[in-house]
Short mmCIF file of N, CA and C in Angstrom, two decimals:
data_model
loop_
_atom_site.label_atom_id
_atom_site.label_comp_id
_atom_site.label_asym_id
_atom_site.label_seq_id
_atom_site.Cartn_x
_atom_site.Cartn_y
_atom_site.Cartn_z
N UNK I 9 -83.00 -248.69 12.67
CA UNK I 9 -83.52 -249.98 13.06
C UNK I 9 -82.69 -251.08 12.43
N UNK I 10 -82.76 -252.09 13.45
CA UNK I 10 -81.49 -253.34 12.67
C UNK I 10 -82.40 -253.81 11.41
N UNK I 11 -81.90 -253.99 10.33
CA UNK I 11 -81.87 -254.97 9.35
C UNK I 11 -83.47 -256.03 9.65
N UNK I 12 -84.07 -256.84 8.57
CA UNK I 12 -84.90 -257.80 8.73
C UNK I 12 -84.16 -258.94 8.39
N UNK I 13 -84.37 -259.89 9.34
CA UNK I 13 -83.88 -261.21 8.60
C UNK I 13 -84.29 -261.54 7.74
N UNK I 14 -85.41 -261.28 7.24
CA UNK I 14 -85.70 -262.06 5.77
C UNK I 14 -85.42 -261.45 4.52
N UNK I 15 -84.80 -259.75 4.72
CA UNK I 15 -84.49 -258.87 3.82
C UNK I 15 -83.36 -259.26 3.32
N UNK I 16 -83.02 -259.12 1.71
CA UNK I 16 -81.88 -259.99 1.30
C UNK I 16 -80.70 -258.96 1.90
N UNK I 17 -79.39 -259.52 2.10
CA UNK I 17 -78.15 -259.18 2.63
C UNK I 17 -77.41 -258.61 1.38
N UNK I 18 -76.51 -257.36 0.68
CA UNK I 18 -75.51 -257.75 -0.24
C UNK I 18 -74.39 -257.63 0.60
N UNK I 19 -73.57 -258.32 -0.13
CA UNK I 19 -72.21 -258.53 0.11
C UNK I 19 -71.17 -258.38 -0.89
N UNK I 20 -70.24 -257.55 -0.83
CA UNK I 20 -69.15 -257.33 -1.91
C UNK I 20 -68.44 -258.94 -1.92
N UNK I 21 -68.15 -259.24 -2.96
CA UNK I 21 -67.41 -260.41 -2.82
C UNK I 21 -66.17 -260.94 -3.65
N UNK I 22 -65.18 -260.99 -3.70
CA UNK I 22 -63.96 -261.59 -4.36
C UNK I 22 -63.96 -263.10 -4.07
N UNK I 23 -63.83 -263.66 -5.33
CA UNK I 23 -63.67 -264.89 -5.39
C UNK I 23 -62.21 -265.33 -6.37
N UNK I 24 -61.81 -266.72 -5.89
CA UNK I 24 -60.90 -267.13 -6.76
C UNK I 24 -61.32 -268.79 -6.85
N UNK I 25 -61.34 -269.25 -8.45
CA UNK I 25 -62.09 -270.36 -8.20
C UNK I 25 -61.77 -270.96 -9.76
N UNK I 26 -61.83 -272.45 -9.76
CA UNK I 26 -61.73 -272.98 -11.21
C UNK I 26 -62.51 -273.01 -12.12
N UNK I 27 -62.76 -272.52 -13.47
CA UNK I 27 -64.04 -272.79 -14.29
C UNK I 27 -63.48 -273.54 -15.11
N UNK I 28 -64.72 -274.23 -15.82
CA UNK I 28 -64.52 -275.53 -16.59
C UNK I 28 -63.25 -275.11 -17.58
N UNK I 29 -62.58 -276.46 -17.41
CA UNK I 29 -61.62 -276.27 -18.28
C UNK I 29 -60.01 -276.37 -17.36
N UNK I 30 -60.35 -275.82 -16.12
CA UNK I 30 -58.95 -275.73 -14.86
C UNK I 30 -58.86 -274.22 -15.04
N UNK I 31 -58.74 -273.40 -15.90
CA UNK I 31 -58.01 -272.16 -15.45
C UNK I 31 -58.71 -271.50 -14.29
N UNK I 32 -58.09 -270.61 -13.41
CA UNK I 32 -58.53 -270.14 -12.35
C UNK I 32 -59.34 -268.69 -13.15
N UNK I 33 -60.42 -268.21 -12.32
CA UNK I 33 -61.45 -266.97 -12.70
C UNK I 33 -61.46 -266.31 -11.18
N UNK I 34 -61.04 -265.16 -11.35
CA UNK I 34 -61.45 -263.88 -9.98
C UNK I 34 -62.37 -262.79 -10.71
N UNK I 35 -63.82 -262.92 -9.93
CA UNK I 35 -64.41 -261.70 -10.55
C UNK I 35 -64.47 -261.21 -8.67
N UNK I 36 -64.91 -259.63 -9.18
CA UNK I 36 -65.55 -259.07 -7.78
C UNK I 36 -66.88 -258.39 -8.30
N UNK I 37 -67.91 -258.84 -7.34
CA UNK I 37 -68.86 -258.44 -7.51
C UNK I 37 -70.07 -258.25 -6.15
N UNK I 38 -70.98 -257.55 -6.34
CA UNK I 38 -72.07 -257.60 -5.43
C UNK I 38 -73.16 -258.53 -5.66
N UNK I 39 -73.45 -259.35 -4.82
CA UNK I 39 -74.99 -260.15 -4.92
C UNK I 39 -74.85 -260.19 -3.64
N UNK I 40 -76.19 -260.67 -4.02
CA UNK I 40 -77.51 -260.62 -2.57
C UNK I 40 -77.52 -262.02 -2.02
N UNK I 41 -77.28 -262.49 -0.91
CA UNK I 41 -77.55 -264.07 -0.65
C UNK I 41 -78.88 -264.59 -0.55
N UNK I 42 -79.78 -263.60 -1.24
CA UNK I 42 -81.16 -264.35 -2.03
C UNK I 42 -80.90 -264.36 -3.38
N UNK I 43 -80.12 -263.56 -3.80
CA UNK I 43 -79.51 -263.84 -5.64
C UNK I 43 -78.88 -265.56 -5.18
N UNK I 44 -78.46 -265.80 -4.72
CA UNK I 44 -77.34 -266.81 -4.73
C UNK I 44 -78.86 -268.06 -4.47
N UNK I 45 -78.98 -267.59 -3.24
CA UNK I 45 -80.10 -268.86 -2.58
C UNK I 45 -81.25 -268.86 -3.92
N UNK I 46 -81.67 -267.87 -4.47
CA UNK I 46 -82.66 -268.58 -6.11
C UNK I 46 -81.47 -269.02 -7.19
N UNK I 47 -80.48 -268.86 -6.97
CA UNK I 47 -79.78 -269.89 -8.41
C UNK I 47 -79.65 -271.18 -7.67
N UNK I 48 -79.36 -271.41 -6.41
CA UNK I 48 -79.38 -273.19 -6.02
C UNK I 48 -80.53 -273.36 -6.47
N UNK I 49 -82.02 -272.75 -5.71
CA UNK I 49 -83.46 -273.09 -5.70
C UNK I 49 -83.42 -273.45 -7.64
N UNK I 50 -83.02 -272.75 -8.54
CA UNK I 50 -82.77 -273.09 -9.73
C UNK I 50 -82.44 -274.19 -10.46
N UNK I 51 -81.46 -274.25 -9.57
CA UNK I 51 -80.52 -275.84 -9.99
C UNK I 51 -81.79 -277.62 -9.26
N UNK I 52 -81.62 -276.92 -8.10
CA UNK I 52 -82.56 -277.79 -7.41
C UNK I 52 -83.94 -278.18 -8.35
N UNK I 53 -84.63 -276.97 -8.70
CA UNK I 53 -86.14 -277.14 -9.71
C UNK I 53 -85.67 -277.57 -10.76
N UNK I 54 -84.31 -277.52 -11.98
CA UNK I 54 -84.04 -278.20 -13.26
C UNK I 54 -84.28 -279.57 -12.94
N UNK I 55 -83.70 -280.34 -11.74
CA UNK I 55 -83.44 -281.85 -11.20
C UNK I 55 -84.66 -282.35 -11.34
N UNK I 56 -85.36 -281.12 -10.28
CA UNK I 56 -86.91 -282.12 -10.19
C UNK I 56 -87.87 -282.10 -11.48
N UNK I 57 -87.77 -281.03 -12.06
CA UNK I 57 -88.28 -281.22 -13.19
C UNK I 57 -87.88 -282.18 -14.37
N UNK I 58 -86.81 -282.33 -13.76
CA UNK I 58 -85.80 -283.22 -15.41
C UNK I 58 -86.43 -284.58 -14.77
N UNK I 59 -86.58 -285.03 -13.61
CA UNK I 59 -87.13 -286.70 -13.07
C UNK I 59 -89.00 -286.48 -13.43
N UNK I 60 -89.38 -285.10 -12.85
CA UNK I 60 -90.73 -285.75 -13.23
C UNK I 60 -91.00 -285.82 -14.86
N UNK I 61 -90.28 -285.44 -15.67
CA UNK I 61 -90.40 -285.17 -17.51
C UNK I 61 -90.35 -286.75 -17.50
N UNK I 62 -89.22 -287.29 -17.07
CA UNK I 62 -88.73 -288.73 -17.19
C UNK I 62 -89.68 -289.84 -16.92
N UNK I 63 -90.66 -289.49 -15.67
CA UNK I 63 -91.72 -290.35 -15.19
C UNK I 63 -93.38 -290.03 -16.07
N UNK I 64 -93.06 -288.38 -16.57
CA UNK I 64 -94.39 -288.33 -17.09
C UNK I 64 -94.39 -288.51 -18.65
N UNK I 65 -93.07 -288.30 -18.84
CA UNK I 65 -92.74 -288.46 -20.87
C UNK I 65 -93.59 -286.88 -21.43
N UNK I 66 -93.50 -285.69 -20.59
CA UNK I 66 -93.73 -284.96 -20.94
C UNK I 66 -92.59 -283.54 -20.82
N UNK I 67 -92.31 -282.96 -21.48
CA UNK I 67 -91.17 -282.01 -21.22
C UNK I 67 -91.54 -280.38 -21.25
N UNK I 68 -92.86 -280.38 -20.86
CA UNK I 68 -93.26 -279.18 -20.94
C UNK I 68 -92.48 -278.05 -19.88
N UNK I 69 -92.88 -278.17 -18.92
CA UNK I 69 -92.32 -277.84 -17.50
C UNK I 69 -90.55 -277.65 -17.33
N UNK I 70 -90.72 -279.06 -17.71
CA UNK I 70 -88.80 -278.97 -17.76
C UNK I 70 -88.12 -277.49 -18.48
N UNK I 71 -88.64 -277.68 -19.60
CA UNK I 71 -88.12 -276.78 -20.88
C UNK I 71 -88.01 -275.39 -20.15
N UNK I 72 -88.85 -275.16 -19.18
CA UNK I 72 -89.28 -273.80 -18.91
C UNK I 72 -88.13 -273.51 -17.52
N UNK I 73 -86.94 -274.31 -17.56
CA UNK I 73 -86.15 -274.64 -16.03
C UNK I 73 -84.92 -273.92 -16.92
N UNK I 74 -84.39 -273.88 -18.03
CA UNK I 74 -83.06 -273.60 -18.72
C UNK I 74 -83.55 -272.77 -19.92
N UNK I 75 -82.56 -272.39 -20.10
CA UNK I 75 -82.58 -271.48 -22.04
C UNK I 75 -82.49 -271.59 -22.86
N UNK I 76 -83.03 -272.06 -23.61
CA UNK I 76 -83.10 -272.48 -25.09
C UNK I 76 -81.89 -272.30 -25.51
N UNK I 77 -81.48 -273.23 -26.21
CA UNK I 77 -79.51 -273.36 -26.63
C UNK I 77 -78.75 -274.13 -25.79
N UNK I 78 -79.04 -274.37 -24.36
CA UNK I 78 -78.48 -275.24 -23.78
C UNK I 78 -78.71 -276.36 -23.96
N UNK I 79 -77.31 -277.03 -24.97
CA UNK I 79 -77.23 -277.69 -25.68
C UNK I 79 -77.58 -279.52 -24.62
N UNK I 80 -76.88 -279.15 -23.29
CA UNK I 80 -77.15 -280.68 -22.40
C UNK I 80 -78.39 -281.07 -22.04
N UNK I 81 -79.22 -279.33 -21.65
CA UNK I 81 -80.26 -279.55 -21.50
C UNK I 81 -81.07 -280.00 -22.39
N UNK I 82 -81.21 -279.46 -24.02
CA UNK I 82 -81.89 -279.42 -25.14
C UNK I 82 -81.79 -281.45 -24.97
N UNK I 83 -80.59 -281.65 -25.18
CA UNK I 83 -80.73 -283.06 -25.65
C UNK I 83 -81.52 -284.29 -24.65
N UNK I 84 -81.55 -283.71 -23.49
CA UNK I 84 -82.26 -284.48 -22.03
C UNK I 84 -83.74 -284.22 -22.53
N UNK I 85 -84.15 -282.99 -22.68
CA UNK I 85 -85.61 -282.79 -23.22
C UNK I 85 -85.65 -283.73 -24.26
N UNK I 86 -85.16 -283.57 -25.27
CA UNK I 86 -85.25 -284.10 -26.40
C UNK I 86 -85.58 -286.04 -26.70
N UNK I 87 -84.38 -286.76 -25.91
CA UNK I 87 -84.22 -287.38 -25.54
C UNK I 87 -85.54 -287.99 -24.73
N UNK I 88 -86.06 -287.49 -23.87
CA UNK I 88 -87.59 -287.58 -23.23
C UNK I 88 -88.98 -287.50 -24.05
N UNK I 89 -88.60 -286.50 -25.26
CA UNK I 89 -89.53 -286.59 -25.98
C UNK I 89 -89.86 -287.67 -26.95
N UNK I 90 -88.21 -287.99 -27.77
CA UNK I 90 -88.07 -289.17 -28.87
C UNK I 90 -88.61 -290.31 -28.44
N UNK I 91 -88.40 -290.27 -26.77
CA UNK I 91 -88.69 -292.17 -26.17
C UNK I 91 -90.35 -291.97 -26.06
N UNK I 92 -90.86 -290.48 -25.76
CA UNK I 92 -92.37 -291.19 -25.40
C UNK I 92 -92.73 -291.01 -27.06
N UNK I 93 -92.58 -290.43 -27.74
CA UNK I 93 -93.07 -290.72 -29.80
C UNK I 93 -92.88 -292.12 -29.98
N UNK I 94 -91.96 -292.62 -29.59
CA UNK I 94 -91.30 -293.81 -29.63
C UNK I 94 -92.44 -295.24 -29.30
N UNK I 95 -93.52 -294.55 -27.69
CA UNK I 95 -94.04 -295.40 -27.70
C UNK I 95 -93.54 -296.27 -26.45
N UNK I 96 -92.10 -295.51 -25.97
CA UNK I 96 -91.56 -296.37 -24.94
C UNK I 96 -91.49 -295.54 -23.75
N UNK I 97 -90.55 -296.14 -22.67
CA UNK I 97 -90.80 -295.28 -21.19
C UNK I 97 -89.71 -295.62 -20.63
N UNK I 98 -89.36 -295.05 -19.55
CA UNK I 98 -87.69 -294.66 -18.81
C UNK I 98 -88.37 -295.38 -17.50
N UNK I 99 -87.89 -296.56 -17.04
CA UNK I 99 -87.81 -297.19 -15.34
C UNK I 99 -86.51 -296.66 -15.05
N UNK I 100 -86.63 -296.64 -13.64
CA UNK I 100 -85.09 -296.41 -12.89
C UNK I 100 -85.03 -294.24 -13.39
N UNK I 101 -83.79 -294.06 -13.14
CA UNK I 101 -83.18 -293.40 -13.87
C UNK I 101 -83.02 -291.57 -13.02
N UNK I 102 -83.92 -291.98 -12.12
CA UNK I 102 -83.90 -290.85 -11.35
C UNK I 102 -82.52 -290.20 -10.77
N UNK I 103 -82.73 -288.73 -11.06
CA UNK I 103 -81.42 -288.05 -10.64
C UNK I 103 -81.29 -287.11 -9.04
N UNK I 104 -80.15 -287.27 -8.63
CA UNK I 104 -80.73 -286.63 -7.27
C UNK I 104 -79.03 -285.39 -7.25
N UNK I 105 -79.15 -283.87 -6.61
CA UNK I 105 -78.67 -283.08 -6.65
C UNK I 105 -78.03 -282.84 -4.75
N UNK I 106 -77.06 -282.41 -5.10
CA UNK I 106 -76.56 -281.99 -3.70
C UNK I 106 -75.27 -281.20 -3.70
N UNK I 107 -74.78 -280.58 -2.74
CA UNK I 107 -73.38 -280.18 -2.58
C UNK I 107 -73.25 -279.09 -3.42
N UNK I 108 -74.81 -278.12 -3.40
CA UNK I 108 -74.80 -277.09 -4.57
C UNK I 108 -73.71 -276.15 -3.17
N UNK I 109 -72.86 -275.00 -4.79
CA UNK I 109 -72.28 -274.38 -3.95
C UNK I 109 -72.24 -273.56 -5.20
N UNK I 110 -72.13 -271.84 -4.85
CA UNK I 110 -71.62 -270.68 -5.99
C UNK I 110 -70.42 -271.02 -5.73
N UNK I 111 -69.57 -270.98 -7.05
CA UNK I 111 -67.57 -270.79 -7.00
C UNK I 111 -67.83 -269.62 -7.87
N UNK I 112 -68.56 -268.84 -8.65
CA UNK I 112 -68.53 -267.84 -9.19
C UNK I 112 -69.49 -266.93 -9.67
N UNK I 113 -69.18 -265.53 -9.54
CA UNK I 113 -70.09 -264.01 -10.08
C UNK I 113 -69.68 -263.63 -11.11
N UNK I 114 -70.57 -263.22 -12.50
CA UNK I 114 -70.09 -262.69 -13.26
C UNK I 114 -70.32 -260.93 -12.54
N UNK I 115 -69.45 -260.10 -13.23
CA UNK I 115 -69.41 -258.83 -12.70
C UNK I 115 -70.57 -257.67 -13.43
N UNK I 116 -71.11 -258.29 -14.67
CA UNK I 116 -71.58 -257.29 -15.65
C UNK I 116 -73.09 -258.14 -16.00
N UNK I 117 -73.38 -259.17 -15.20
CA UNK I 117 -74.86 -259.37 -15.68
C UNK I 117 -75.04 -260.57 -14.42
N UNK I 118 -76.63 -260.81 -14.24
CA UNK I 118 -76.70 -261.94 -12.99
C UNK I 118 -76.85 -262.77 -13.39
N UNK I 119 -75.15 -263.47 -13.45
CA UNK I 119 -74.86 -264.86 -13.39
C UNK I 119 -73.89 -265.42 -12.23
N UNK I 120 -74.60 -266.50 -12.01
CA UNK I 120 -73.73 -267.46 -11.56
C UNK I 120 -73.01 -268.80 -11.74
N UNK I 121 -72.08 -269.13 -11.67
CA UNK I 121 -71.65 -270.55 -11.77
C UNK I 121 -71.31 -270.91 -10.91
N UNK I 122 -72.18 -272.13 -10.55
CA UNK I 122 -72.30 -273.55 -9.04
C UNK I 122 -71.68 -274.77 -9.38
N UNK I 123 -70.87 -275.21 -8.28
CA UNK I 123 -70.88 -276.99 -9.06
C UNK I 123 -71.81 -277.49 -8.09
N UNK I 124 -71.95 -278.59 -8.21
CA UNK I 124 -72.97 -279.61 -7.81
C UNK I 124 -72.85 -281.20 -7.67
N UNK I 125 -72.57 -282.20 -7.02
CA UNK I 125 -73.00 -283.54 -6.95
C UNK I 125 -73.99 -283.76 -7.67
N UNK I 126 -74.01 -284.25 -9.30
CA UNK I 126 -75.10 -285.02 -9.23
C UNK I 126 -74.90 -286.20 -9.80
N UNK I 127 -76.09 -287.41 -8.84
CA UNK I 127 -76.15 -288.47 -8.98
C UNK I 127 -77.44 -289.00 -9.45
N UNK I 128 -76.93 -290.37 -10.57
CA UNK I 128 -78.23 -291.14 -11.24
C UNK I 128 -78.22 -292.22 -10.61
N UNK I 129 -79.49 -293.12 -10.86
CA UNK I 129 -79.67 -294.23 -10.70
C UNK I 129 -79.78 -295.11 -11.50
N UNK I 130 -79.41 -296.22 -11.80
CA UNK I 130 -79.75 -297.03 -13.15
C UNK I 130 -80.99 -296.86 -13.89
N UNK I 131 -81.33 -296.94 -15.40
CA UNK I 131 -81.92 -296.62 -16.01
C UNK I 131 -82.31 -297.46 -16.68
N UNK I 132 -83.47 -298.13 -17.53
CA UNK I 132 -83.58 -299.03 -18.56
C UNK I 132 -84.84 -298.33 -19.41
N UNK I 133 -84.63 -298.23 -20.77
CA UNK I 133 -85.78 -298.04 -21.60
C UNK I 133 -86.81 -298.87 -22.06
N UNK I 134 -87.66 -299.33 -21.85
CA UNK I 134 -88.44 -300.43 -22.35
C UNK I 134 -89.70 -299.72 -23.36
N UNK I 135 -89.82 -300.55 -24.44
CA UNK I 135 -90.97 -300.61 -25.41
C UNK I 135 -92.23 -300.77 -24.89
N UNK I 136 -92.98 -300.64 -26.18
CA UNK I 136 -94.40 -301.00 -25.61
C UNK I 136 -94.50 -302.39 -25.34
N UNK I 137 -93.93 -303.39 -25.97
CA UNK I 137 -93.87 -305.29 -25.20
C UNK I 137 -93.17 -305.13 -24.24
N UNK I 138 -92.92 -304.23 -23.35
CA UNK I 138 -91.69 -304.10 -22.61
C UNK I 138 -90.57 -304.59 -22.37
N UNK I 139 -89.72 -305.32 -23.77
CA UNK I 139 -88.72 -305.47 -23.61
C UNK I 139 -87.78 -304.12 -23.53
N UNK I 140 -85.98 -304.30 -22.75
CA UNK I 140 -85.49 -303.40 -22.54
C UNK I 140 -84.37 -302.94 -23.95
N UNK I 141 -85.12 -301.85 -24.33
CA UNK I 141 -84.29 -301.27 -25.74
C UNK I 141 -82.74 -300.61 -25.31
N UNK I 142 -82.54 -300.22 -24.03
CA UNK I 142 -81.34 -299.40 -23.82
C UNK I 142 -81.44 -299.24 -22.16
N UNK I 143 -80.21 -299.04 -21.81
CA UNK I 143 -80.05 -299.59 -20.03
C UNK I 143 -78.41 -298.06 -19.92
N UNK I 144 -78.81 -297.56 -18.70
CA UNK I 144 -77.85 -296.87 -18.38
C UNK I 144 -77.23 -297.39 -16.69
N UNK I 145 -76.23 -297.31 -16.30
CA UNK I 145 -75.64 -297.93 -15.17
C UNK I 145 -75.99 -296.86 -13.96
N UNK I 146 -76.52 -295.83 -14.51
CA UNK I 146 -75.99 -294.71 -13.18
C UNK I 146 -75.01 -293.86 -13.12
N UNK I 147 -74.81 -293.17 -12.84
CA UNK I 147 -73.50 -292.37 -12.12
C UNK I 147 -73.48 -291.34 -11.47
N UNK I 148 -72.28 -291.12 -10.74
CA UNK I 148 -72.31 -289.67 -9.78
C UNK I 148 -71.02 -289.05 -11.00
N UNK I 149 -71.16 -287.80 -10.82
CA UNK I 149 -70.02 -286.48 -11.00
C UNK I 149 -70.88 -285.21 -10.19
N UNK I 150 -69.43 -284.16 -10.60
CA UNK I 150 -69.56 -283.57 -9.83
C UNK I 150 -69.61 -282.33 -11.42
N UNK I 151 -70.89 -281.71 -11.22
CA UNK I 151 -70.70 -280.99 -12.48
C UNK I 151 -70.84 -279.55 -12.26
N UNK I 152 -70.23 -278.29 -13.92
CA UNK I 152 -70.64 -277.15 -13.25
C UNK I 152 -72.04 -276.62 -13.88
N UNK I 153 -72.60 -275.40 -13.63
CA UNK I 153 -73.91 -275.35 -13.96
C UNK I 153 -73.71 -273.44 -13.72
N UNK I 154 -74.46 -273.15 -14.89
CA UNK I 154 -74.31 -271.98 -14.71
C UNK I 154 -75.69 -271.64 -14.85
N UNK I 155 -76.29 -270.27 -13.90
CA UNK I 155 -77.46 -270.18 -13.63
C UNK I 155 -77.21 -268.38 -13.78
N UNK I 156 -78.60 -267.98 -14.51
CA UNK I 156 -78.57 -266.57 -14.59
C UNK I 156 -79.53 -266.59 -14.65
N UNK I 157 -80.36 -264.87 -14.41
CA UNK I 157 -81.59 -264.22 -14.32
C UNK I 157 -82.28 -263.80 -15.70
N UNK I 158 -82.94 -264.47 -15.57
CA UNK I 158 -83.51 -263.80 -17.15
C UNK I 158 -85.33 -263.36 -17.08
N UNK I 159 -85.73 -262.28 -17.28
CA UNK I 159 -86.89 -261.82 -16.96
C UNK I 159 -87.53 -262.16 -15.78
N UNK I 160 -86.80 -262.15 -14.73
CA UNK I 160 -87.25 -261.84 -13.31
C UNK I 160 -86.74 -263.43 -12.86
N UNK I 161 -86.40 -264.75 -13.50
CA UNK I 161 -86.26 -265.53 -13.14
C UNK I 161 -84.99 -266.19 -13.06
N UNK I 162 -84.51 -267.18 -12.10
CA UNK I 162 -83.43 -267.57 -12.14
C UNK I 162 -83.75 -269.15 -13.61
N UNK I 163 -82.65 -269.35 -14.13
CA UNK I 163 -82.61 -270.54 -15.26
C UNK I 163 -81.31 -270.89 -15.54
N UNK I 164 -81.04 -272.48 -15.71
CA UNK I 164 -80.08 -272.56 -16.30
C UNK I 164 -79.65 -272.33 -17.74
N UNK I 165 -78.26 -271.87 -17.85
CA UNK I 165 -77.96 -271.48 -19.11
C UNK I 165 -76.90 -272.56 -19.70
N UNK I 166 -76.29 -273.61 -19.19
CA UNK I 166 -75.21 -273.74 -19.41
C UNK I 166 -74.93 -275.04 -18.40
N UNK I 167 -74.07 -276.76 -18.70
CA UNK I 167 -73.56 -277.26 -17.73
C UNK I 167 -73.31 -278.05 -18.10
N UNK I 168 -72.48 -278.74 -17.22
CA UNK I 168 -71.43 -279.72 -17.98
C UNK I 168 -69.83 -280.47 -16.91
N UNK I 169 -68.98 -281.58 -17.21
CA UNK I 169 -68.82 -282.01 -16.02
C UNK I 169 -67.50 -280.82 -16.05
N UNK I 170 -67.12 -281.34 -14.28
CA UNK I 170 -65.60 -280.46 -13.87
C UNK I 170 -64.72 -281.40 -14.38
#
């Protein structure tokens, strides 16, 4: 009987592709294009979780999107936490994700590394008088993000710009 469409596909795959830093990386490996489609869905849930932490000044949820040690992530949590102790709150600042794509398989455990578009919006911190304590402009890059399986789940481990 043919195949189900909704049954995941594997595919042997050779890649040749840049990892941070410029040098070129060729792994060959097998994944499933539902392995691949939950590390975007991955990347996609860090975003939304990292904007609603930002709007709620709570980082519970977030924390539970990456791995403890990821040092960009750690400091974004962190960062969310100091301002609401603080007493203050984040307007603006929302981040939005796109142009996810895998450039790489590790061969010996399920990881992946994606780059990604992502873009901010201006940011301002304001106090409890609500004057503005600190103001960010925004920006787009294009960054990489590495996403692996860890107890049944996809998470980021790792990211940072190209």
């Amino acid at each position: 009987t043919p195949p189900s469409s909704t049954s995941p596909t594997t595919t042997p795959t050779a890649t040749t592709s840049p990892t941070p830093g410029g040098a070129p990386s060729t792994t060959t490996a097998t994944a499933t294009a539902t392995d691949e489609q939950l590390a975007i869905k991955a990347v996609e849930r860090f975003y939304d979780e990292l904007n609603k932490a930002v709007v709620s000044l709570s980082t519970k949820e977030f924390r539970t999107t990456y791995k403890p040690g990821c040092e960009p992530c750690d400091q974004a949590a962190n960062k969310i936490d100091s301002t609401a102790a603080a007493g203050r709150r984040f307007e603006g600042g929302r981040v939005s994700v796109g142009a996810i794509k895998v450039v790489d398989r590790a061969t010996t455990i399920q990881m992946f590394t994606l780059e990604a578009r992502v873009s901010s919006v201006p940011m301002t911190v304001r106090d409890s008088a609500g004057h503005i304590v600190e103001s960010d402009q925004g920006a787009t890059a294009d960054k990489f993000i590495r996403v692996f399986k860890f107890r049944e789940r996809w998470i980021i481990s790792g990211l940072g710009d190209l």
